[in-house]
Amino acid sequence: MATSPAVVLSEIQQDTLARLCDTFVPAVARDDDPTGFWGRAASDLGIAGLIAEQLAAAGDETMLEGVRALLDGLHAQGFDDLDAPAREGMLLAMADADVAARGGIGALRGLTTMLFYGLPVPQPDGSVRNPNWEAIGYPGPRQAPPSPDQAPKTIGVTRAAGDDLVLSADVVVVGSGAGGGVIAGTLAQAGKDVVVLEAGGYFNESDFNGLELWAYEHLYRGGGITQTAEGTVAILAGSCMGGGTTVNWTNCLRTRPAVREQWETEFGLEGLTGPDFDRHLDTVWARAGVNDRCSDFNGPTQRLQEACAKAGIAFKTITRNTDPATYDADAAGLLGFGDATGSKQGTMKTWLQDAAEAGTRFVVGCRADTIVVKDGRAVGVEATATGEDGRTTRVVVHAPQVVCAAGALETPALLLRSGIGGPATGDYLRLHPATGVSGIYDEPQRSWWGAPQTALSDEYGDLEDGYGFLIETSLQAPALGSTATPWSSGAGHKELMAKGAESAAFVMLIRDRGYGKVTIDQAGNAVHHYVMADPLDDRNFRRGIAELVRLHDLAGAQEIITYHRHETRWRRDGDESLEAFAQRAHDGPLGPFDHGTFALHQMGSARMGDDPATSVANPWGELHDTPGVWIGDASAFPTASGTNPMITVMALAHRTAEAMRAAR
Ligand SMILES: Cc1cc2nc3c(=O)[nH]c(=O)nc-3n(C[C@H](O)[C@H](O)[C@H](O)COP(=O)(O)OP(=O)(O)OC[C@H]3O[C@@H](n4cnc5c(N)ncnc54)[C@H](O)[C@@H]3O)c2cc1C
């Protein structure tokens, strides 16, 4: 069957895709179905067509070839003519037999369930809601965002139009997130002429509609989840004005003393253990308005508190960068999709605003392509700005100082495209691999109320040699959550999703000693490699899963479910002992596409240190091999921080900004 540029799948492939989507999310006959959830299949929301449209829009020929091959293979095996149980059996068997098929089936399943549980549908009252939310106990956004008049955009942006935009400045900062924001604000207030280039768009409260899929598309890197090259870890990072600080969960933790000690003694980061770094931490803490007055405990956090008390382990309230004057617990559950109340004190509200008021120019939708080097030193950046109409403008910023603050996923790619940074560029990528375990309780948990993280347990933070894991809680994001919910049949997945109201997720993240690597492909785009190869990390990760299981038991969960691909589930009224289940969860497969492992914290891929063979920048952040280029983001971490990293990123960035001022 011939295909045209707009129609990327043949009719047969499209039919097979429709059958596949309805296998992932079928109509299930139920007498009691007041909202139509059980009777609604993927096809009722037109999901196969939407996926085909997304594939066409992405224009990734390699991915398309993979999808076509998978659909052709299914068709050739008679998938379209089988009944539902046989189709389910075929998919499970294919995924078990072959990693590539597992990845492809997993990706299409993920897309299907994300759309089924996330797609906003216009309602008669003018609001937009997903028809499945009521059945899974998710209220979604409860009010419209403020109007642009009520919440005007207060940072002026320089429009890139025409073929070229050429600017000159003292400093060009690439990336406006936790690190880039602090450096831009600090240097601009010190009188430097600063230009900030941000690949993402500029969105504020008036845009933050609380819709999960809108947020992934507009505020996150790569439109939401991207996978490591090996399919072992799903990555999430912000990409918009404010970077990660616009979408993150406002959990503020200071750098741990042992980590400060390691970075000073092993990597030469002078002053890290003493009052000088305390001053940097205090400065960013104060500007971000960190406080403990907006840390209400929702159901999952209360369950964690009860479990920790019963286990006799540490439990601590989290401090957050949020303004008590505008904090609203009813809205805080959506802050991973941008905070419509404006309470979140990310860099957009703080350091970038300071920078704007001191005259900084911002170019948004502008991706830095290369750093320009002359006679061995930085002289500027070449970039491409893409307008809303898709037209591109070549942007050149002449500046003697360049700050790489594109985040640990992209900063090394920028260096590699520029041919600078030395042999360690892209190496030592740390991810804080994280996962969750869900407990299903007798009562509704209101996971969507209050901030996602307001308490933690650091009991297991240092199990061995400074490495261990933190236990925290998570944002309720039904579309993303549907991808981590195990699928062993269409009806079974729906059944688990329908328990959403009574579910509470505990999460844990390990401080990884092992590491991955960032490389670039032929087009110069970043590729992220990560395999959990260090036995210590494997031990801690598995122990973490087992401890989450035990905590749910102590908190009284009736059922406990891990995020393994093969449903791994315990029932209080079943035959399996809790310890036998904890062991089973501990031993479960963690290979490619076998387990819901996530990375929200990317670090270390252009690290600071005193050895040019094993680090990219000197202990103050300036490149060993290219004066005038500075690393100003989480890439600069010598090792994983072991704590949620925003405050550490900011404090190191503040330290680097001062070093830049002193440099020349
Ligand atoms: C969902 C989520 C929740 C989180 N919750 C917390 C939390 O509660 N507490 C905490 O401490 N940490 C949290 N984090 C992590 C924290 O937000 C990050 O560690 C931090 O933002 C990293 O700062 P950064 O400066 O390295 O990069 P980022 O903040 O990610 O900023 C990088 C910016 O650079 C831009 N960029 C990339 N490439 C280019 C290019 N070539 N040209 C121009 N611009 C470019 C990106 O668009 C992005 O805006 C969370 C992260 C996520 C994703």
XYZ file of C-alpha atoms and ligand atoms in Angstrom:
717
model
C 0.000 0.000 0.000
C 1.422 3.363 -1.000
C 1.916 6.060 1.603
C 1.920 9.826 1.132
C 3.984 12.221 3.277
C 0.991 12.985 5.517
C -0.176 9.352 5.766
C 2.642 7.464 7.368
C 0.879 4.112 7.824
C -0.820 1.986 5.204
C -4.494 1.163 5.665
C -3.646 -2.315 6.887
C -1.078 -0.936 9.331
C -3.618 1.613 10.536
C -6.187 -1.167 11.092
C -3.670 -3.244 13.014
C -2.756 -0.208 15.111
C -6.435 0.340 15.931
C -6.785 -3.317 17.019
C -3.603 -2.977 19.053
C -4.804 0.160 20.852
C -8.119 -1.538 21.650
C -6.199 -4.511 23.005
C -4.273 -2.235 25.353
C -7.466 -0.406 26.372
C -10.545 -2.474 25.524
C -14.204 -1.970 26.293
C -14.962 -4.207 29.278
C -18.519 -5.293 29.999
C -19.594 -4.198 33.505
C -23.108 -3.783 34.878
C -22.003 -0.982 37.129
C -20.456 1.612 34.818
C -21.925 5.025 35.677
C -19.287 7.085 33.838
C -18.918 4.769 30.850
C -15.274 4.103 31.772
C -15.420 0.330 31.510
C -17.300 0.372 28.232
C -14.947 2.927 26.680
C -12.191 1.600 24.433
C -9.181 3.396 22.969
C -11.036 3.661 19.656
C -13.818 5.655 21.327
C -11.285 8.441 21.816
C -9.779 7.988 18.333
C -6.431 7.069 19.832
C -4.967 5.062 16.924
C -5.507 8.025 14.609
C -3.900 10.384 17.111
C -0.873 8.125 17.412
C -0.517 8.004 13.619
C -0.713 11.805 13.552
C 1.957 12.052 16.241
C 4.194 9.662 14.323
C 3.761 11.757 11.184
C 4.476 14.983 13.068
C 7.607 13.559 14.694
C 8.950 12.703 11.240
C 11.460 10.253 12.725
C 11.956 7.738 9.911
C 13.839 5.246 12.095
C 11.041 5.194 14.642
C 8.435 4.941 11.900
C 10.216 1.982 10.341
C 10.182 0.254 13.725
C 6.454 0.865 14.180
C 5.658 -0.307 10.667
C 7.744 -3.465 11.158
C 5.967 -4.228 14.423
C 2.506 -3.715 12.919
C 3.404 -5.746 9.816
C 4.723 -8.530 12.035
C 1.535 -8.588 14.104
C -0.619 -8.597 10.977
C 1.380 -11.435 9.423
C 0.815 -13.511 12.566
C -2.947 -13.042 12.296
C -3.241 -10.565 15.181
C -6.154 -8.713 13.593
C -8.328 -11.844 13.457
C -7.694 -13.129 16.984
C -10.014 -12.693 19.935
C -8.960 -10.402 22.784
C -7.316 -13.008 25.077
C -5.321 -14.423 22.149
C -4.183 -10.929 21.112
C -3.112 -10.213 24.691
C -1.256 -13.521 24.822
C 0.535 -12.780 21.559
C 1.702 -9.371 22.795
C 2.940 -10.739 26.109
C 4.810 -13.565 24.393
C 6.423 -11.238 21.847
C 7.522 -8.845 24.582
C 9.002 -11.725 26.590
C 10.901 -13.093 23.618
C 12.542 -10.011 22.163
C 13.890 -6.734 23.593
C 13.131 -4.704 20.451
C 9.536 -5.949 20.378
C 9.255 -5.255 24.118
C 10.391 -1.682 23.500
C 8.038 -1.175 20.572
C 5.016 -2.724 22.269
C 5.817 -0.841 25.467
C 6.074 2.473 23.606
C 2.758 2.004 21.784
C 1.066 0.817 24.956
C 2.443 3.847 26.781
C 1.177 6.216 24.103
C -2.236 4.550 24.108
C -2.770 4.676 27.856
C -1.300 8.174 28.168
C -3.810 9.446 25.650
C -6.669 7.421 27.149
C -6.057 8.869 30.629
C -4.730 12.266 29.603
C -6.503 13.444 26.475
C -8.568 16.528 27.290
C -12.047 16.496 25.805
C -14.095 19.731 25.626
C -17.100 19.679 27.958
C -20.458 21.430 27.535
C -19.566 23.868 30.353
C -16.523 25.074 28.400
C -13.961 23.217 30.496
C -11.790 20.429 29.156
C -11.629 17.132 30.991
C -10.723 13.577 30.286
C -13.811 11.325 30.439
C -11.923 8.663 32.425
C -10.813 10.869 35.301
C -13.926 10.451 37.395
C -13.646 6.674 37.375
C -9.988 6.762 38.436
C -10.609 9.355 41.148
C -8.669 12.216 39.586
C -10.302 15.652 39.718
C -8.003 17.323 37.181
C -7.764 21.104 37.145
C -10.566 22.596 39.189
C -10.405 26.102 37.814
C -9.276 27.962 34.745
C -5.877 29.658 34.907
C -5.762 33.433 35.462
C -6.130 35.600 32.374
C -3.057 37.244 30.798
C -4.254 40.521 32.335
C -4.387 38.978 35.776
C -1.002 37.277 35.319
C 0.989 39.262 32.766
C 4.346 38.013 31.502
C 6.905 40.187 33.234
C 10.062 39.152 31.385
C 10.571 40.845 28.035
C 11.860 38.650 25.225
C 13.856 39.614 22.163
C 12.036 38.417 19.059
C 14.138 36.493 16.598
C 12.687 37.256 13.174
C 14.126 37.274 9.687
C 17.203 35.357 8.690
C 19.647 36.552 11.315
C 19.748 38.011 14.787
C 23.158 39.168 15.962
C 23.695 40.258 19.550
C 26.706 41.209 21.626
C 26.995 40.815 25.389
C 29.432 40.310 28.234
C 27.973 36.893 28.973
C 25.717 34.519 27.060
C 23.909 31.941 29.184
C 22.571 28.833 27.454
C 19.553 27.535 29.384
C 17.318 29.314 31.915
C 16.850 26.551 34.501
C 18.136 26.176 38.047
C 21.763 26.889 37.139
C 21.396 29.258 34.183
C 18.802 31.336 36.003
C 21.009 31.887 39.048
C 24.049 32.813 36.966
C 22.102 35.188 34.730
C 20.491 36.916 37.719
C 23.701 37.170 39.722
C 25.822 38.521 36.884
C 23.173 40.892 35.559
C 22.710 42.390 38.998
C 26.470 42.806 39.208
C 26.296 44.991 36.113
C 27.115 42.499 33.367
C 25.330 42.669 30.037
C 23.738 39.216 29.778
C 21.896 37.363 27.015
C 19.963 34.181 27.882
C 19.166 31.654 25.151
C 16.405 29.212 26.096
C 15.402 26.330 23.828
C 11.909 26.086 25.312
C 9.087 28.608 25.251
C 8.037 31.278 27.728
C 4.890 30.218 29.571
C 3.512 31.571 32.824
C 0.502 31.217 35.128
C -1.953 32.311 32.455
C -0.826 29.361 30.311
C -0.685 26.743 33.080
C -4.030 25.042 32.518
C -3.214 22.076 34.773
C -3.491 19.591 31.915
C -0.858 16.888 32.016
C -0.458 16.300 28.282
C -0.356 20.028 27.524
C 2.435 20.356 30.064
C 4.520 17.550 28.562
C 4.166 19.055 25.110
C 5.016 22.627 26.077
C 7.113 22.495 29.230
C 9.101 19.254 29.072
C 12.106 18.143 27.076
C 11.199 15.940 24.110
C 7.464 16.303 24.780
C 7.540 14.353 28.049
C 9.235 11.045 28.578
C 12.331 10.126 26.624
C 14.123 6.802 27.000
C 17.785 6.075 27.476
C 19.311 4.403 24.421
C 19.179 1.011 26.140
C 15.550 1.352 27.260
C 16.471 1.070 30.930
C 15.413 4.462 32.256
C 12.606 6.898 31.357
C 13.865 10.481 31.578
C 11.902 13.624 32.468
C 13.336 17.150 32.367
C 11.914 20.639 32.020
C 12.401 22.618 28.824
C 10.875 26.089 29.009
C 11.625 29.422 30.631
C 12.796 28.404 34.101
C 13.744 24.884 32.943
C 13.276 22.217 35.589
C 12.326 24.796 38.203
C 9.090 25.571 36.337
C 7.870 21.977 36.417
C 9.570 20.564 39.473
C 8.060 19.605 42.797
C 9.704 22.350 44.919
C 11.445 19.967 47.293
C 14.392 21.923 48.684
C 17.250 20.004 50.269
C 20.680 21.327 51.161
C 23.778 19.527 49.916
C 24.742 16.720 52.286
C 27.907 17.249 54.371
C 29.501 13.985 53.186
C 28.955 14.967 49.553
C 30.471 18.402 50.150
C 33.437 16.683 51.772
C 33.850 14.288 48.835
C 33.659 17.086 46.263
C 36.256 19.146 48.112
C 38.731 16.413 48.945
C 38.462 14.187 45.862
C 37.682 16.796 43.192
C 39.319 19.951 44.531
C 36.175 22.048 44.958
C 37.730 24.470 47.393
C 35.524 25.893 50.131
C 32.773 23.299 49.744
C 32.958 22.088 53.329
C 33.101 25.469 54.994
C 31.190 28.697 55.514
C 31.804 29.874 51.964
C 29.533 27.219 50.469
C 27.094 27.712 53.352
C 26.838 31.298 52.156
C 25.997 30.179 48.615
C 23.380 27.767 49.950
C 21.916 30.466 52.215
C 21.759 32.963 49.354
C 19.823 30.722 46.972
C 17.670 29.428 49.828
C 16.644 32.966 50.708
C 16.004 34.102 47.121
C 13.884 31.019 46.460
C 11.884 31.765 49.613
C 12.274 28.259 51.010
C 9.979 27.592 53.970
C 8.115 24.838 55.795
C 4.737 26.559 55.949
C 3.306 25.026 52.777
C 4.064 21.374 53.442
C 0.618 19.889 54.016
C 0.561 16.094 54.145
C -1.764 14.442 51.646
C -2.884 10.818 52.013
C 0.285 9.175 50.659
C 2.485 11.357 52.884
C 0.346 10.541 55.919
C 0.662 6.821 55.076
C 4.442 7.258 54.802
C 4.491 9.039 58.139
C 2.506 6.234 59.821
C 4.704 3.564 58.244
C 7.948 5.272 59.251
C 6.669 5.669 62.801
C 5.805 1.964 62.971
C 9.148 0.996 61.457
C 10.946 3.378 63.801
C 12.785 5.069 60.948
C 13.481 8.694 60.097
C 10.669 10.864 58.718
C 11.184 14.549 57.987
C 9.061 17.407 56.701
C 10.293 18.870 53.420
C 10.897 22.581 52.982
C 9.701 24.105 49.710
C 10.361 27.120 47.482
C 6.820 28.363 47.462
C 5.202 31.609 48.545
C 2.818 31.090 51.483
C 0.833 34.153 50.394
C -0.342 32.501 47.185
C 0.014 28.817 48.126
C -3.186 26.841 47.603
C -3.168 23.187 48.640
C -6.014 22.436 46.221
C -3.904 23.614 43.289
C -0.508 22.384 44.513
C -1.175 18.840 43.324
C -0.838 20.084 39.751
C 2.447 21.937 40.154
C 4.347 19.474 38.006
C 2.372 20.932 35.099
C 3.322 24.538 35.910
C 1.897 26.411 38.873
C -1.125 28.534 37.952
C -1.163 30.175 41.390
C 2.292 31.663 40.863
C 3.289 30.446 44.316
C 6.194 28.329 43.072
C 9.408 30.319 43.333
C 11.313 28.823 40.418
C 13.930 30.837 38.573
C 11.260 32.428 36.361
C 9.865 34.182 39.439
C 13.202 34.949 41.059
C 16.621 35.005 39.387
C 15.379 35.424 35.812
C 13.084 38.230 36.933
C 16.068 39.869 38.645
C 18.061 39.422 35.449
C 15.284 40.927 33.337
C 15.039 43.920 35.652
C 18.785 44.433 35.308
C 18.512 44.540 31.518
C 19.144 40.939 30.465
C 17.889 40.038 26.995
C 16.130 36.704 26.512
C 15.689 34.759 23.303
C 13.259 31.857 23.708
C 12.590 28.922 21.392
C 16.301 29.264 20.691
C 18.575 26.234 20.714
C 22.308 26.843 21.067
C 23.994 24.806 18.345
C 27.681 25.461 18.981
C 30.032 27.509 21.083
C 32.314 29.602 18.918
C 35.975 29.458 19.883
C 38.756 31.691 18.549
C 42.414 31.331 19.430
C 41.473 28.786 22.064
C 38.930 30.926 23.940
C 35.197 31.456 23.834
C 33.892 34.259 21.668
C 30.201 33.443 21.568
C 27.422 31.086 20.595
C 25.644 30.190 17.377
C 22.029 29.170 17.773
C 18.792 28.545 15.922
C 15.543 30.184 16.983
C 12.302 28.635 15.778
C 9.223 30.833 15.610
C 5.653 29.710 16.217
C 5.191 29.479 12.446
C 8.126 27.066 12.256
C 10.436 29.578 10.579
C 13.999 29.575 11.796
C 16.379 32.446 12.485
C 20.116 32.055 12.851
C 21.130 33.690 16.119
C 24.702 34.721 16.844
C 25.723 36.104 20.213
C 29.206 37.560 20.469
C 30.388 37.278 24.071
C 33.711 36.554 25.794
C 32.022 34.401 28.430
C 29.690 31.504 27.655
C 27.748 29.629 30.325
C 26.583 26.114 29.512
C 23.441 25.600 31.588
C 21.383 23.455 29.215
C 21.006 20.713 31.845
C 23.050 17.539 32.177
C 21.278 15.915 29.218
C 22.110 18.717 26.757
C 25.174 20.607 28.023
C 27.592 17.824 27.027
C 25.931 17.597 23.609
C 26.561 21.317 23.104
C 30.218 20.817 24.047
C 30.560 17.768 21.794
C 29.009 19.620 18.849
C 31.550 22.382 19.501
C 34.488 19.977 19.765
C 35.529 21.239 23.214
C 35.549 19.952 26.773
C 38.152 17.223 26.553
C 37.950 13.459 26.997
C 35.507 13.456 29.929
C 32.776 15.363 28.075
C 29.501 13.468 28.393
C 30.963 10.902 30.749
C 29.838 10.316 34.372
C 26.128 10.956 33.702
C 24.297 10.338 36.960
C 20.505 9.883 37.015
C 19.367 9.097 40.577
C 17.401 6.120 39.188
C 14.002 6.154 40.842
C 10.903 4.034 41.021
C 7.713 3.686 42.948
C 5.593 1.052 44.615
C 1.851 1.616 44.897
C -0.291 0.618 47.813
C -4.035 0.313 47.568
C -5.801 1.317 50.751
C -9.326 1.068 52.113
C -9.876 4.826 51.999
C -9.371 7.480 49.289
C -5.866 8.942 49.499
C -6.322 12.317 47.761
C -2.927 12.022 46.073
C -3.859 14.997 43.921
C -4.177 17.332 46.919
C -1.263 19.315 48.329
C 2.255 19.353 46.972
C 3.566 16.023 45.688
C 6.505 15.895 48.096
C 6.191 17.305 51.577
C 8.110 14.730 53.612
C 10.789 12.102 53.165
C 12.733 9.395 54.930
C 16.514 9.527 54.662
C 16.908 6.472 56.881
C 18.604 4.528 54.090
C 20.482 7.472 52.555
C 23.869 6.040 53.450
C 23.810 2.263 53.422
C 27.320 1.746 52.138
C 30.174 4.091 51.368
C 27.930 7.191 51.228
C 25.442 5.554 48.860
C 21.871 4.549 49.516
C 18.386 5.828 48.728
C 15.824 8.424 49.787
C 12.156 7.564 50.237
C 9.683 10.208 49.068
C 6.221 10.522 47.535
C 5.115 11.483 44.050
C 2.941 13.695 41.889
C -0.292 12.055 40.799
C -0.089 12.186 37.026
C -2.620 9.722 35.602
C -1.284 9.663 32.047
C 2.310 9.063 33.097
C 1.176 6.766 35.903
C -0.693 4.613 33.394
C 2.616 3.811 31.691
C 4.157 2.500 34.914
C 1.047 0.507 35.857
C 1.704 -3.109 34.869
C -0.250 -4.450 31.929
C -1.030 -8.128 31.759
C -4.413 -7.687 30.109
C -6.542 -4.782 28.999
C -9.150 -5.436 31.674
C -6.475 -5.946 34.348
C -4.844 -2.595 33.554
C -8.215 -0.854 33.730
C -8.904 -2.542 37.042
C -5.640 -1.207 38.496
C -6.261 2.274 37.103
C -9.765 2.245 38.582
C -8.190 1.913 42.039
C -6.497 5.289 41.551
C -8.491 7.061 44.251
C -7.401 4.567 46.922
C -3.806 4.341 45.670
C -0.780 5.891 47.281
C 2.636 5.777 45.660
C 5.836 5.748 47.690
C 8.934 6.412 45.619
C 12.622 5.954 46.190
C 15.669 7.253 44.365
C 19.172 5.920 44.705
C 22.352 7.949 44.817
C 24.061 6.218 41.905
C 27.769 5.424 42.154
C 27.839 3.993 38.641
C 27.182 6.228 35.682
C 26.176 6.496 32.055
C 27.287 8.686 29.200
C 25.994 11.364 26.835
C 27.030 11.103 23.197
C 25.703 12.737 20.034
C 24.276 11.119 16.936
C 25.173 12.072 13.380
C 22.787 15.011 13.461
C 24.425 16.273 16.650
C 21.500 15.376 18.910
C 22.110 14.073 22.408
C 21.923 10.323 23.038
C 21.808 9.106 26.635
C 23.304 5.801 27.642
C 22.687 4.322 31.051
C 22.895 0.782 32.332
C 22.816 0.148 36.065
C 26.030 -1.826 36.059
C 27.450 -1.017 39.489
C 26.579 -3.856 41.898
C 26.165 -1.351 44.739
C 23.509 0.542 42.758
C 21.749 -2.692 41.891
C 21.768 -3.700 45.556
C 20.452 -0.339 46.743
C 17.782 -0.140 44.043
C 16.450 -3.605 44.857
C 16.589 -2.964 48.587
C 14.697 0.285 47.981
C 11.851 -1.531 46.249
C 11.648 -4.061 49.079
C 11.588 -1.330 51.741
C 8.759 0.494 49.947
C 6.805 -2.771 49.977
C 7.374 -3.151 53.727
C 6.318 0.440 54.388
C 3.051 -0.020 52.510
C 2.372 -3.094 54.601
C 3.022 -1.154 57.815
C 0.728 1.626 56.599
C -2.064 -0.901 56.106
C -2.249 -1.267 52.325
C -4.642 -3.989 51.183
C -2.698 -4.546 47.978
C 0.843 -3.674 46.939
C 1.981 -3.369 43.315
C 5.442 -2.722 41.915
C 6.247 -1.141 38.542
C 7.662 -4.308 36.969
C 6.385 -5.065 33.480
C 5.078 -8.392 34.684
C 2.466 -7.652 37.290
C 4.063 -8.115 40.700
C 1.263 -7.797 43.204
C 0.483 -8.760 46.769
C -2.912 -9.005 48.440
C -3.336 -8.866 52.182
C -6.030 -11.508 51.922
C -3.875 -13.725 49.694
C -1.601 -16.651 50.506
C 1.789 -15.053 49.987
C 3.579 -13.748 53.068
C 4.652 -10.117 52.965
C 8.322 -11.073 53.240
C 8.024 -13.573 50.402
C 6.507 -10.819 48.281
C 9.156 -8.282 49.327
C 11.770 -10.786 48.181
C 9.926 -11.351 44.887
C 9.725 -7.607 44.308
C 13.406 -7.284 45.224
C 14.399 -9.989 42.744
C 12.263 -8.773 39.818
C 13.873 -8.022 36.444
C 15.267 -4.523 35.893
C 16.414 -4.976 32.289
C 15.443 -2.910 29.236
C 11.721 -2.050 29.221
C 11.202 -4.544 32.070
C 10.607 -2.065 34.832
C 9.352 1.494 35.368
C 12.615 3.180 36.310
C 12.595 6.977 36.073
C 15.162 9.785 36.156
C 14.099 13.287 37.159
C 17.588 14.282 38.318
C 20.303 14.333 35.671
C 23.788 15.312 36.798
C 27.532 15.110 36.315
C 27.983 14.841 32.536
C 30.390 17.805 32.245
C 31.768 17.690 35.712
C 34.093 19.888 37.708
C 37.345 18.561 39.076
C 41.048 19.171 39.074
C 41.996 16.426 36.596
C 41.355 17.246 32.901
C 41.349 13.534 32.110
C 38.322 12.867 34.302
C 36.590 16.246 34.444
C 35.527 18.882 31.942
C 35.740 22.041 34.045
C 38.096 23.180 36.756
C 36.819 23.299 40.361
C 35.295 26.752 39.735
C 33.422 25.727 36.594
C 35.629 27.013 33.745
C 36.548 24.510 31.047
C 40.034 23.041 31.352
C 40.594 23.359 27.625
C 38.642 26.490 26.674
C 38.869 29.627 28.822
C 35.683 31.662 28.833
C 33.376 28.622 28.734
C 31.765 27.776 32.082
C 29.596 24.901 33.236
C 26.689 26.344 35.198
C 24.189 23.548 35.718
C 23.769 20.055 37.173
C 26.330 18.784 34.655
C 28.974 20.309 36.932
C 28.311 17.903 39.848
C 31.432 15.774 40.404
C 29.236 12.858 41.549
C 25.541 12.340 42.264
C 24.302 14.585 45.081
C 22.142 11.905 46.681
C 19.509 14.549 47.407
C 16.992 16.240 45.119
C 19.460 18.497 43.352
C 17.883 21.900 42.652
C 19.339 23.731 45.653
C 22.781 22.227 45.059
C 22.636 23.220 41.363
C 21.738 26.754 42.381
C 24.394 27.042 45.083
C 27.159 25.761 42.783
C 25.916 28.120 40.056
C 26.075 31.024 42.483
C 29.632 30.032 43.363
C 30.526 29.828 39.664
C 28.929 33.224 38.962
C 31.161 34.778 41.611
C 34.182 33.059 40.074
C 33.197 34.466 36.681
C 33.011 37.963 38.109
C 36.434 37.566 39.608
C 37.892 36.045 36.424
C 37.893 39.182 34.308
C 9.229 16.551 37.166
C 10.456 16.980 37.924
C 10.365 17.189 39.291
C 11.502 17.571 40.004
N 11.367 17.863 41.339
C 12.445 18.357 42.017
C 12.318 18.788 43.367
O 11.222 18.787 43.937
N 13.435 19.216 44.003
C 14.658 19.248 43.395
O 15.648 19.596 44.045
N 14.794 18.880 42.109
C 13.719 18.462 41.398
N 13.839 18.143 40.081
C 15.164 18.292 39.445
C 15.544 19.746 39.202
O 14.482 20.460 38.631
C 16.758 19.746 38.266
O 17.795 19.029 38.902
C 17.257 21.147 37.960
O 16.259 21.929 37.364
C 18.462 21.040 37.010
O 18.933 22.334 36.743
P 19.802 22.602 35.442
O 20.143 24.032 35.474
O 20.889 21.610 35.384
O 18.857 22.262 34.205
P 17.368 22.628 33.867
O 16.697 23.261 35.034
O 16.774 21.388 33.328
O 17.467 23.725 32.728
C 18.055 23.493 31.493
C 17.403 24.402 30.479
O 18.243 24.449 29.320
C 17.437 24.465 28.168
N 18.233 23.952 27.039
C 18.595 22.684 26.787
N 19.355 22.624 25.681
C 19.467 23.881 25.226
C 20.146 24.452 24.113
N 20.889 23.714 23.286
N 20.019 25.798 23.913
C 19.277 26.566 24.756
N 18.649 26.060 25.846
C 18.750 24.740 26.080
C 16.275 23.573 28.528
O 15.166 23.851 27.687
C 16.052 23.915 29.995
O 15.080 24.937 30.144
C 12.733 17.737 39.340
C 12.815 17.536 37.962
C 11.686 17.158 37.255
C 11.792 16.945 35.789
